[in-house]
Every structure is written in structure tokens, then in C-alpha cells.
Coordinates of C-alpha atoms in Angstrom, one line a residue:
M6 CA -19.1 -77.0 -18.1
A7 CA -20.4 -76.3 -21.6
K8 CA -22.4 -79.2 -23.0
I9 CA -23.2 -78.5 -27.0
I10 CA -24.9 -81.8 -28.6
P11 CA -24.3 -82.8 -32.5
F12 CA -27.7 -82.7 -34.1
K13 CA -29.6 -84.2 -37.4
A14 CA -29.8 -81.4 -38.8
V15 CA -32.0 -80.6 -42.0
R16 CA -30.6 -77.9 -44.3
P17 CA -31.4 -77.2 -48.5
S18 CA -29.8 -79.1 -51.3
A19 CA -26.6 -78.3 -52.2
D20 CA -27.8 -76.9 -55.4
K21 CA -30.5 -74.6 -54.1
V22 CA -28.5 -72.9 -50.9
G23 CA -28.2 -69.9 -52.6
L24 CA -32.1 -70.3 -53.4
V25 CA -33.2 -71.4 -50.2
T26 CA -31.6 -69.0 -47.6
C27 CA -33.2 -65.9 -46.3
R28 CA -32.6 -62.9 -43.8
T29 CA -34.9 -63.5 -40.5
Y30 CA -38.4 -62.3 -42.1
D31 CA -38.3 -59.2 -39.3
D32 CA -35.7 -57.7 -42.0
Y33 CA -37.5 -57.6 -44.9
N34 CA -40.2 -54.6 -45.8
S35 CA -43.6 -55.3 -47.8
A36 CA -42.5 -54.5 -51.5
E37 CA -38.4 -57.0 -50.4
L38 CA -41.1 -59.7 -49.0
A39 CA -43.6 -59.4 -51.9
A40 CA -40.6 -59.9 -54.5
W41 CA -39.2 -62.6 -52.9
L42 CA -42.0 -64.2 -52.3
S43 CA -43.1 -63.8 -56.5
Y44 CA -40.1 -64.9 -57.8
N45 CA -38.0 -66.9 -56.2
P46 CA -39.9 -70.1 -55.8
Y47 CA -37.0 -71.8 -53.1
S48 CA -37.0 -68.9 -51.0
F49 CA -37.1 -70.0 -47.3
L50 CA -39.4 -67.6 -46.8
H51 CA -42.0 -69.2 -48.3
V52 CA -42.4 -72.2 -45.0
I53 CA -42.0 -69.0 -42.6
H54 CA -44.1 -66.3 -44.4
P55 CA -46.9 -68.8 -46.3
A56 CA -50.0 -67.4 -47.5
F57 CA -48.2 -64.0 -47.5
A58 CA -51.0 -62.0 -48.5
N59 CA -53.9 -63.4 -46.1
A60 CA -51.4 -64.0 -43.3
Q61 CA -52.4 -61.7 -41.1
K62 CA -56.6 -63.0 -42.2
I63 CA -55.7 -66.4 -40.3
T64 CA -55.4 -67.0 -36.7
I65 CA -52.2 -68.0 -35.4
D66 CA -52.4 -71.2 -35.1
K67 CA -53.2 -71.9 -38.4
R68 CA -51.1 -69.6 -39.9
F69 CA -48.5 -72.2 -37.6
K70 CA -49.9 -75.2 -39.0
S71 CA -49.4 -73.6 -42.3
V72 CA -45.3 -73.1 -42.0
A73 CA -45.1 -76.9 -40.7
H74 CA -47.3 -78.1 -44.3
K75 CA -45.6 -76.1 -46.4
Y76 CA -41.6 -77.0 -44.3
Q77 CA -42.8 -80.1 -44.8
D78 CA -43.8 -79.7 -48.4
F79 CA -40.1 -79.2 -49.3
K80 CA -38.7 -81.2 -47.8
D81 CA -40.8 -83.5 -50.1
E82 CA -39.7 -82.0 -52.9
Q83 CA -35.5 -82.5 -51.9
I84 CA -35.2 -78.8 -51.2
L85 CA -34.2 -79.6 -47.7
I86 CA -32.6 -82.9 -47.1
K87 CA -31.8 -84.5 -43.6
E88 CA -28.9 -85.3 -42.8
E89 CA -28.6 -88.8 -41.3
T90 CA -26.5 -88.8 -39.0
P91 CA -26.0 -86.4 -36.0
V92 CA -23.6 -83.6 -36.3
F93 CA -21.8 -80.2 -36.4
Y94 CA -21.5 -77.6 -38.3
L95 CA -18.3 -75.3 -39.0
Y96 CA -20.1 -71.3 -40.3
E97 CA -18.3 -68.7 -42.1
I98 CA -20.0 -65.2 -43.2
Q99 CA -17.9 -63.0 -44.7
T100 CA -19.4 -59.0 -44.8
K101 CA -17.3 -56.1 -46.1
S102 CA -15.8 -55.2 -43.2
N103 CA -15.9 -58.8 -41.0
V104 CA -15.2 -62.5 -40.8
F105 CA -17.3 -64.5 -38.7
S106 CA -16.8 -68.0 -38.4
G107 CA -18.3 -70.4 -35.8
I108 CA -20.3 -74.0 -34.7
I109 CA -23.4 -74.8 -34.9
A110 CA -24.3 -77.1 -32.3
G111 CA -27.3 -77.6 -29.9
T112 CA -26.9 -76.9 -26.0
S113 CA -28.3 -78.0 -23.3
V114 CA -31.6 -76.0 -21.7
E115 CA -30.3 -77.7 -18.6
D116 CA -27.2 -76.1 -19.1
Y117 CA -29.5 -72.6 -19.9
K118 CA -31.5 -73.5 -16.6
N119 CA -28.4 -73.6 -14.3
N120 CA -26.7 -70.5 -15.1
V121 CA -23.9 -72.3 -17.3
I122 CA -25.9 -70.4 -20.4
K123 CA -26.2 -66.9 -19.0
K124 CA -27.9 -64.2 -20.1
H125 CA -28.1 -59.8 -20.3
E126 CA -31.1 -59.6 -21.5
D127 CA -34.6 -59.3 -20.3
T128 CA -37.5 -61.3 -22.2
L129 CA -41.0 -60.3 -22.6
Q130 CA -43.3 -63.2 -21.9
F131 CA -46.1 -63.4 -24.7
R132 CA -42.9 -63.2 -27.5
V133 CA -41.8 -66.0 -25.5
E134 CA -45.2 -67.4 -25.2
L135 CA -45.4 -67.1 -28.8
I136 CA -42.0 -68.3 -30.4
K137 CA -42.9 -71.4 -28.3
D138 CA -46.2 -72.3 -29.4
Y139 CA -44.6 -71.4 -33.0
M140 CA -41.9 -74.5 -32.4
K141 CA -44.8 -76.8 -31.1
Y142 CA -46.6 -76.2 -34.2
T143 CA -44.0 -76.4 -36.8
D144 CA -41.6 -78.7 -35.0
F145 CA -38.6 -76.4 -35.5
N146 CA -36.3 -73.8 -35.7
A147 CA -34.1 -71.9 -38.3
E148 CA -32.7 -69.7 -36.4
P149 CA -30.6 -70.7 -34.2
V150 CA -29.1 -68.5 -30.7
L151 CA -26.2 -66.5 -30.8
I152 CA -24.1 -68.0 -28.1
T153 CA -19.9 -66.5 -27.5
Y154 CA -17.7 -68.1 -25.3
P155 CA -14.4 -67.1 -24.0
D156 CA -11.8 -67.2 -27.0
S157 CA -9.8 -70.8 -26.7
V158 CA -6.8 -71.2 -28.5
E159 CA -7.6 -75.0 -28.9
I160 CA -10.7 -74.1 -31.3
N161 CA -9.0 -70.8 -32.7
T162 CA -6.8 -73.3 -34.1
Y163 CA -9.1 -76.1 -34.6
I164 CA -11.3 -73.4 -37.2
S165 CA -8.5 -72.3 -39.1
L166 CA -6.8 -75.7 -40.1
R167 CA -10.3 -77.4 -40.2
K168 CA -11.6 -74.1 -43.0
K169 CA -8.9 -75.4 -45.4
S170 CA -10.7 -78.0 -46.1
K171 CA -13.1 -78.2 -48.6
P172 CA -16.9 -76.4 -47.7
L173 CA -20.1 -78.6 -47.9
Y174 CA -22.1 -75.1 -49.3
E175 CA -20.1 -71.2 -50.4
F176 CA -22.7 -68.8 -52.0
A177 CA -23.2 -65.7 -52.0
T178 CA -26.1 -63.7 -50.4
T179 CA -28.2 -59.6 -52.6
T180 CA -26.2 -58.5 -49.4
K181 CA -22.4 -58.8 -51.1
E182 CA -22.1 -61.1 -48.0
K183 CA -20.1 -65.0 -48.6
H184 CA -21.5 -67.5 -46.7
T185 CA -19.6 -71.2 -45.9
L186 CA -20.3 -74.2 -44.6
W187 CA -18.5 -77.3 -42.6
K188 CA -19.9 -80.2 -42.1
I189 CA -18.5 -82.6 -38.9
D190 CA -19.6 -85.4 -39.3
T191 CA -16.7 -87.8 -38.3
Q192 CA -16.6 -88.8 -34.4
S193 CA -13.2 -87.9 -34.1
E194 CA -13.9 -84.2 -34.3
I195 CA -18.0 -84.5 -32.5
D196 CA -15.6 -86.1 -29.1
W197 CA -12.8 -83.6 -29.9
L198 CA -15.3 -80.2 -30.1
E199 CA -17.8 -82.1 -26.7
N200 CA -14.5 -82.2 -24.6
H201 CA -12.8 -78.6 -25.5
F202 CA -16.4 -77.3 -25.0
E203 CA -16.3 -79.1 -21.8
K204 CA -13.6 -77.2 -20.4
I205 CA -15.7 -73.9 -20.6
P206 CA -17.5 -72.8 -17.5
N207 CA -19.6 -70.6 -18.8
L208 CA -21.6 -70.2 -22.8
Y209 CA -22.8 -66.4 -22.6
I210 CA -26.1 -65.3 -25.4
A211 CA -25.4 -62.5 -27.2
D212 CA -28.9 -62.8 -29.1
G213 CA -32.0 -64.6 -28.9
H214 CA -33.3 -64.7 -25.4
H215 CA -36.3 -65.2 -26.2
R216 CA -35.7 -68.2 -28.5
S217 CA -34.0 -70.4 -25.3
A218 CA -36.2 -68.7 -22.9
A219 CA -39.2 -70.4 -25.6
A220 CA -37.0 -73.9 -25.7
E221 CA -36.7 -73.9 -21.4
L222 CA -41.1 -73.2 -21.8
L223 CA -41.9 -75.3 -24.2
L224 CA -39.1 -78.8 -22.4
D225 CA -40.8 -77.5 -19.2
E226 CA -44.6 -78.3 -20.7
N227 CA -43.5 -81.7 -21.9
K228 CA -41.8 -83.1 -18.8
G229 CA -40.5 -86.7 -19.0
T230 CA -40.0 -86.5 -22.6
K231 CA -38.3 -89.0 -24.6
N232 CA -38.0 -86.5 -27.0
E233 CA -33.9 -86.1 -26.5
N234 CA -34.5 -83.3 -29.2
L235 CA -36.5 -81.0 -26.8
K236 CA -33.5 -80.9 -24.1
S237 CA -31.5 -79.1 -26.9
F238 CA -32.0 -75.3 -28.4
M239 CA -29.4 -74.9 -32.1
S240 CA -26.8 -72.3 -31.8
F241 CA -23.9 -70.7 -33.6
L242 CA -21.0 -70.6 -31.4
I243 CA -18.6 -67.9 -31.8
A244 CA -15.6 -66.5 -29.5
E245 CA -15.9 -63.5 -28.6
S246 CA -13.3 -61.4 -29.9
N247 CA -15.1 -62.0 -33.1
V248 CA -18.4 -60.3 -31.8
K249 CA -19.3 -57.4 -33.3
I250 CA -21.5 -55.1 -31.4
Y251 CA -22.9 -52.1 -32.3
E252 CA -24.8 -49.5 -29.9
F253 CA -29.2 -48.7 -30.5
N254 CA -29.2 -45.0 -30.6
R255 CA -32.0 -43.4 -29.1
I256 CA -34.3 -40.7 -30.8
V257 CA -37.6 -39.6 -29.2
R258 CA -40.3 -37.0 -30.7
D259 CA -40.7 -34.5 -28.3
L260 CA -39.1 -32.6 -25.5
N261 CA -42.0 -33.4 -22.7
G262 CA -42.8 -29.9 -22.2
F263 CA -39.2 -28.7 -22.4
T264 CA -38.1 -25.8 -24.4
K265 CA -34.2 -26.1 -26.2
D266 CA -32.6 -23.8 -23.9
D267 CA -34.1 -24.9 -20.2
F268 CA -33.4 -29.1 -21.8
I269 CA -29.8 -28.3 -22.1
A270 CA -29.5 -26.2 -18.4
K271 CA -30.7 -29.3 -17.2
I272 CA -28.2 -31.9 -18.2
S273 CA -25.6 -30.0 -17.7
Q274 CA -26.2 -30.5 -13.9
Y275 CA -25.2 -34.4 -15.2
F276 CA -23.2 -33.6 -18.5
N277 CA -20.3 -31.4 -20.0
I278 CA -21.6 -30.1 -23.3
E279 CA -19.7 -28.6 -25.8
N280 CA -21.4 -27.1 -29.2
K281 CA -20.4 -29.1 -32.3
N282 CA -22.7 -27.2 -34.9
Q283 CA -22.6 -29.4 -38.2
E284 CA -20.5 -32.0 -37.5
L285 CA -21.5 -35.6 -37.9
W286 CA -20.7 -36.0 -33.9
K287 CA -20.5 -38.9 -32.5
P288 CA -18.8 -41.0 -28.8
K289 CA -15.6 -42.3 -29.3
N290 CA -15.5 -43.8 -25.8
K291 CA -17.2 -44.8 -23.0
Y292 CA -19.4 -42.1 -20.7
E293 CA -19.5 -39.8 -23.7
F294 CA -23.3 -39.0 -25.8
G295 CA -24.2 -37.1 -28.8
M296 CA -26.9 -35.3 -29.1
Y297 CA -28.5 -33.2 -31.8
L298 CA -31.3 -31.0 -31.1
D299 CA -32.8 -28.4 -33.0
G300 CA -30.0 -28.0 -36.1
S301 CA -27.0 -28.6 -34.2
F302 CA -24.8 -31.7 -32.9
Y303 CA -23.6 -31.6 -29.1
A304 CA -20.8 -33.5 -27.6
L305 CA -22.0 -34.6 -24.0
F306 CA -19.7 -35.9 -21.7
Y307 CA -20.4 -37.4 -18.2
K308 CA -19.2 -35.6 -15.5
Q309 CA -16.7 -38.0 -13.6
E310 CA -18.3 -37.4 -10.2
N311 CA -21.8 -38.7 -11.2
I312 CA -19.9 -42.2 -12.5
H313 CA -21.1 -45.1 -10.3
K314 CA -19.2 -46.8 -7.1
S315 CA -21.8 -49.1 -6.0
E316 CA -22.8 -52.9 -5.3
H317 CA -24.4 -52.8 -8.9
F318 CA -22.1 -50.6 -10.2
E319 CA -22.1 -52.6 -13.7
I320 CA -25.5 -51.6 -14.4
E321 CA -25.5 -48.0 -13.2
N322 CA -22.3 -47.3 -14.9
L323 CA -23.8 -49.0 -17.9
D324 CA -24.0 -45.8 -20.5
A325 CA -27.6 -47.0 -21.7
Q326 CA -28.4 -47.0 -18.3
I327 CA -26.5 -43.6 -17.9
L328 CA -28.7 -42.3 -20.0
Y329 CA -32.0 -43.4 -19.1
D330 CA -31.4 -42.3 -15.2
T331 CA -29.9 -38.9 -16.6
I332 CA -32.5 -37.6 -19.2
L333 CA -35.1 -40.0 -21.1
H334 CA -36.5 -41.1 -17.7
P335 CA -36.3 -38.1 -15.5
L336 CA -36.5 -34.9 -18.2
L337 CA -38.2 -36.9 -21.2
G338 CA -40.6 -39.0 -18.9
L339 CA -40.0 -42.2 -20.8
E340 CA -40.2 -45.2 -18.6
D341 CA -41.0 -48.2 -21.5
L342 CA -38.4 -48.6 -23.3
R343 CA -39.8 -51.1 -25.4
N344 CA -43.4 -50.3 -26.0
D345 CA -43.1 -46.5 -25.5
E346 CA -44.5 -44.8 -29.1
R347 CA -42.5 -41.7 -28.6
I348 CA -38.6 -43.3 -28.5
D349 CA -37.9 -44.9 -31.5
Y350 CA -34.3 -46.6 -32.0
V351 CA -31.2 -46.4 -35.3
S352 CA -28.8 -49.1 -35.0
G353 CA -25.0 -47.6 -35.0
K354 CA -24.9 -49.6 -38.1
Q355 CA -26.3 -46.6 -39.9
S356 CA -24.2 -43.1 -40.3
V357 CA -24.9 -40.5 -37.4
S358 CA -26.7 -38.6 -41.2
V359 CA -29.8 -40.9 -40.2
I360 CA -30.6 -39.6 -37.0
K361 CA -30.4 -36.6 -38.4
D362 CA -32.7 -36.8 -41.6
L363 CA -35.1 -38.2 -39.4
I364 CA -35.2 -35.4 -36.5
D365 CA -34.6 -32.6 -39.3
E366 CA -37.9 -33.9 -41.1
G367 CA -40.1 -33.2 -37.8
E368 CA -40.8 -36.6 -36.9
F369 CA -38.9 -36.8 -34.1
K370 CA -37.2 -33.8 -31.8
V371 CA -34.2 -35.3 -30.6
G372 CA -31.2 -38.0 -30.8
F373 CA -28.7 -39.4 -28.9
M374 CA -25.7 -41.8 -30.2
L375 CA -24.6 -44.2 -27.9
Y376 CA -20.5 -45.8 -27.5
P377 CA -21.5 -49.0 -27.9
S378 CA -21.0 -51.1 -25.2
D379 CA -17.6 -54.4 -25.6
I380 CA -18.1 -57.8 -24.2
S381 CA -16.3 -57.6 -20.8
E382 CA -19.9 -55.1 -19.8
I383 CA -22.6 -57.6 -21.2
K384 CA -20.4 -60.5 -19.4
A385 CA -20.2 -58.3 -16.2
L386 CA -23.3 -58.2 -16.3
A387 CA -24.2 -61.3 -17.1
D388 CA -22.5 -63.0 -14.0
N389 CA -23.7 -61.1 -11.6
N390 CA -27.6 -61.8 -13.3
L391 CA -28.2 -58.2 -14.4
I392 CA -30.0 -57.0 -17.1
M393 CA -29.5 -54.2 -20.0
P394 CA -31.7 -51.7 -20.6
P395 CA -34.1 -52.6 -23.5
K396 CA -32.2 -51.9 -27.1
S397 CA -28.9 -51.5 -25.8
T398 CA -27.0 -53.5 -28.3
Y399 CA -27.3 -54.5 -31.5
I400 CA -24.5 -57.7 -32.4
E401 CA -23.4 -59.6 -35.5
P402 CA -23.0 -62.1 -36.9
K403 CA -26.7 -62.4 -38.1
F404 CA -27.5 -65.8 -39.1
R405 CA -29.2 -66.8 -42.4
S406 CA -32.9 -67.9 -41.9
G407 CA -32.9 -71.8 -43.3
L408 CA -29.3 -72.3 -43.8
V409 CA -30.0 -75.3 -41.1
V410 CA -33.0 -76.2 -40.1
Y411 CA -32.8 -77.7 -36.0
E412 CA -36.6 -80.5 -35.8
L413 CA -38.1 -81.1 -32.5

């Protein structure tokens, strides 16, 4: 049974919400970051990236303490205000092509430990420890873990009806998105949501594996704590049918000593290959791969006789794993997909022409386009305690940082 917990959130004052919230820090290039910090004094970027011009010249602990001080300044100035009672929120994000709706709530670290909340990605220990230290010094988290759950008719109906009520916030962003937030603060509604989520046997992490692992590590370091907030982490819970999954395409800097003809001959052992010439071709089905090499696109169709039927076929038949097992590792000599500088990644949200341009410019030699995984593959892996290869999925929605803050 899945447990969700209301919490005393901190959020922007209604008149400043559009100015305060921001994309995740990593989404900004240096020029954008400097512009937002220079011209918008209310941006939450001032909190998560204080004294940005000198940020690289100070130690991590001093930087985190600066974050904590700036956060307190925002509260003292009433830019951020705290709820008087524990609440849930209903949150909707409208993009150009999708509408995402879900519940913002606390989720249980104990559920995470006991695999009620399931994961499908591996984590890097140094990143987990860095996020844990960040939360320890700052005493807050402003980016929830994105969690998906099997569709529930009752919860879906509740969300549809609740969205007809007057929202707490409604604002647009410079990325042409519309964001709407409703506060759920009546005890009857809170009890109803808690009871209905308790009927759901498992939740699945879609995005935020490092944040959830950091919450577990922080609780482990504070065993016996009476601080109930440490026993939960903030999550944005969304029905699995409402999640949008994109692929991560791969671009590689060289052919590891192969000539073009030898490389194509080698991969023909596993794939039927069609030269698409200048057609901007991308996969339309599972077991199909696109390749761009030396000015031409190729369609690669994985040979049926190579499809695994072994005990762990869920991971062996994953398209990202197939590409690694047949080309990236044995032919191109790539082992560590997270850290090898010979490989880079392009989100499936971007056009195939981006990959073409990067390779035509000469920095990269070959690109591979994948078909995106679906939620059933992710759940099958999580249910069998299997881990996807790094950079297998790019999942939406993406949460606005500073919209809702979870204090520890």
C-alpha cells in the first residue's frame, strides 16, 4: 500500500509566483542564468545559485549555507510564505502539446526502502551524497520526485472535477507553458486521497532517483529522529497514462578505428540495414534504430532471431540495451555510458536534424536514434529489480523549481 503525506509547504506569494518560479538550474546556460539573476530579483535562482559570479570560488558547504541564508531572506521578505496546516496540491502543466495533472504530496522513505516505491535507474553515489548534503545544510527541497501510479478511475475523476474549482495560482512562463495550482486543505479531501492511494500497491519513480536516494541517506544519518519531515520526501504523483516518455539518442565522436564500410559490415551481423540517404529517418517501432553516418541516414532493423527469451529478457530486449550490447560496447569500445567523453546524448524532444548538424560539423562521427521506451517496459524492469542503462529516457512533465518547497 502506498502512503502519501500532507505537509506544511512553502510557496511564493500569489502576486509574485510567475516571477519566483524557474526551470531547474541545469536547464540554463550561463548567459540565461546571468540575465535572470541580473534582471529578476524575485527569481528562485537567487536562492539555489546565490552569489553566482563567485559560486565556483567557494567551498560546497559555504555555498549550501549561502543557499540557506538566501532562502531565509526570501521568507523574511514574504516572497515565500508557509502554509499554516499540512496540505496537498493539485498541479497542472499545459505545454504546447501536452497537459499534465497530478498531486503534490509527501511520500514515505520507508515505502522507498521497502520497494513499495520502485525504481528503474541506478544512481551515482557522489551525486546522492551531494544532494543529501545540500538538504542537510539548507533544510529544504524545491524539486519533487516525479512518481507515476497505475491509472485509477476514482483519482482521475477527482482530479477532473477538482480542476473546475478556483485555483490558488494560474500563470504563464517564458517557455509558453501555463501552470495552475490548487490547494487541497480540507480534511475530508486529504483523507479521501490518502485512502485511495493506500489502495495502490506500488508507485514507480519516473524521474528523481538521486533525490529519493538522498532522502533515504539523510534519514539513515538521523536514525531515531523525531523530525517527521525527514521520513518523507516531496513527490509529484501523476497517472502513468499521463507521463510522456522520450528517448535519449546517442552521438559518438569516432568509429573506434573502423572504416565506414567495415563498421556497417560489422553491424549487419545483428541488423538488416537500409540506406535512407538524406531522409531524416527515425524509428517508428521497437527494435528499430536510426543511424546517421558520413552524410547518410540508415534504418537498422534488429534481426528477430537475436531477440532474447531468457530469464531477464526485460533488460536484454530494451532498445537502449540492445544498442549497447551490439554496437556501443563491442564495436565502439564504450563501457561507461555516464562518464565516457566519447559519447553524448540528444533528447528525443529535439529534431533528428540536430543530430545531423552536430555530426556534419565534425565533432561527432556517428549518431544513433532510438524508439522511446513505454511505461510498461519501465514498470517491468522496476518489478524485477532491473536497472535501465544510463540516459535511456527523458521523461516529462518537468516541475517548476520554487513553486512548492518541502522543508526539513
